[in-house]
PDB file of C-alpha atoms in Angstrom:
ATOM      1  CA  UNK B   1       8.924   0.247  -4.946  1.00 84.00           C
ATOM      2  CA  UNK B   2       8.660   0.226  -0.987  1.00 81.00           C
ATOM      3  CA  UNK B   3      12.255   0.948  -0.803  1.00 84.00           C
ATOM      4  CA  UNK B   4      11.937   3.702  -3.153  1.00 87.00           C
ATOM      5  CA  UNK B   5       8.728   5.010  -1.253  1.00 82.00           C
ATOM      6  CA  UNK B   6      11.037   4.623   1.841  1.00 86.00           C
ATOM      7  CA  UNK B   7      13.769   6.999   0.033  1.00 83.00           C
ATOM      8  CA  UNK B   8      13.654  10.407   2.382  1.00 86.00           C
ATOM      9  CA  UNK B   9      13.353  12.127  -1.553  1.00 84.00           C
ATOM     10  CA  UNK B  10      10.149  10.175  -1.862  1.00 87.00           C
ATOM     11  CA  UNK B  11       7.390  12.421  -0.446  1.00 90.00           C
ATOM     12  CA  UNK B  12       4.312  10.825  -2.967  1.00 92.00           C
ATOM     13  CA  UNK B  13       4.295   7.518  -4.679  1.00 93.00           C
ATOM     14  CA  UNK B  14       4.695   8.861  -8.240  1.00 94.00           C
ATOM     15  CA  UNK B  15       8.055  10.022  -6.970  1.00 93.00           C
ATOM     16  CA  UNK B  16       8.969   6.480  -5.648  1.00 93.00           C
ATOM     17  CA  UNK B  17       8.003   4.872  -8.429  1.00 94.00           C
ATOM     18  CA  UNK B  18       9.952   7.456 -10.485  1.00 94.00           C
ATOM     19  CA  UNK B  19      13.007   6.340  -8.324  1.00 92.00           C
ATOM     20  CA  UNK B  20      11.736   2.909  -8.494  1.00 92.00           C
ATOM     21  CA  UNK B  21      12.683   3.514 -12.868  1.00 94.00           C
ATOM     22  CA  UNK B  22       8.786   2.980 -13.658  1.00 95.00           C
ATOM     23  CA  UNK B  23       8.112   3.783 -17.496  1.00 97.00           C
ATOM     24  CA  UNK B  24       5.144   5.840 -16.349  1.00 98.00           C
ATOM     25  CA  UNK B  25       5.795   6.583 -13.038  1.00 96.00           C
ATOM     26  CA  UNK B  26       2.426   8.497 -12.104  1.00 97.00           C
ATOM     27  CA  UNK B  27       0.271   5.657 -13.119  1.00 98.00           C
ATOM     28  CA  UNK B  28       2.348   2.996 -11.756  1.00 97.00           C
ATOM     29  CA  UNK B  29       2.419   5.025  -8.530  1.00 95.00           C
ATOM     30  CA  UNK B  30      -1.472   5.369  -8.302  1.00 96.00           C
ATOM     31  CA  UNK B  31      -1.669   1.092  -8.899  1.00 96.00           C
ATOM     32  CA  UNK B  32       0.370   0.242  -6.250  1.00 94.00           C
ATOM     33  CA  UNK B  33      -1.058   2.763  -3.955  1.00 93.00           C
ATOM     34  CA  UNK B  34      -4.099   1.209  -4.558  1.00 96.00           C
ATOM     35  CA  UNK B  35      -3.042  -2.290  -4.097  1.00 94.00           C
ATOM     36  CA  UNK B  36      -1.767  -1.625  -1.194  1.00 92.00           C
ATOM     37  CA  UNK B  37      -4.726   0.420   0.229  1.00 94.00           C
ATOM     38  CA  UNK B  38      -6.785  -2.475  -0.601  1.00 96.00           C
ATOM     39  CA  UNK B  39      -4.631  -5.564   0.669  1.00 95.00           C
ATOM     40  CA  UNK B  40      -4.901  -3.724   4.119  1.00 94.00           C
ATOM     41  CA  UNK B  41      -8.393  -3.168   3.371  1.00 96.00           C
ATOM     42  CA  UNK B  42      -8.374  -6.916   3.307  1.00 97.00           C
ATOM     43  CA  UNK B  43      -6.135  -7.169   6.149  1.00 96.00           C
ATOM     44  CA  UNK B  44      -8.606  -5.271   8.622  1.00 96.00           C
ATOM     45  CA  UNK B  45     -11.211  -6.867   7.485  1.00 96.00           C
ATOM     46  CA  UNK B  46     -10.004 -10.672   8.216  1.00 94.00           C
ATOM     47  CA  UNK B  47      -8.422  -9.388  11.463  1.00 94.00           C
ATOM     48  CA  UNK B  48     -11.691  -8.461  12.598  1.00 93.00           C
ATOM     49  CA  UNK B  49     -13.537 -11.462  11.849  1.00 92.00           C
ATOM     50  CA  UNK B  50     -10.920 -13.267  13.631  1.00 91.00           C
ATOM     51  CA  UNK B  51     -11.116 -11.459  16.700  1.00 88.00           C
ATOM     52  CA  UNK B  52     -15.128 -11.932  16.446  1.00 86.00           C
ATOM     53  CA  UNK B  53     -15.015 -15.967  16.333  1.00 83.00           C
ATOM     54  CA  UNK B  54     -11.933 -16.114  19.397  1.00 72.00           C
ATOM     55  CA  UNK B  55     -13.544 -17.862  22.068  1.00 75.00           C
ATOM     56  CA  UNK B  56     -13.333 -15.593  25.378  1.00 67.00           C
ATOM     57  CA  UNK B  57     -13.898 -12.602  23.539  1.00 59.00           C
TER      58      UNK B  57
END
């Protein structure tokens, strides 16, 4: 799907997932643009509580 979102055709996610061969590409689309909204959600989030427990900083 990242590949396929990658793809210089690929200007939305429903279109990469359509590339991708999804069976319903708008929904699978909106899922993994979600998942990956939220992983770097996540990401942020633990990156910032790292950065708050550093000694020196």
């Amino acid at each position: 799907m990242a590949m396929a979102w990658a793809h210089p055709y690929a200007d939305t996610w429903t279109e990469a997932a359509r590339l991708a061969g999804a069976a319903d590409p708008e929904a699978f689309g909106e899922r993994v643009r979600r998942k990956l909204k939220r992983l770097g959600d996540r990401y942020t989030q633990r990156a910032a509580a790292v950065r708050k427990t550093e000694p020196g900083r």
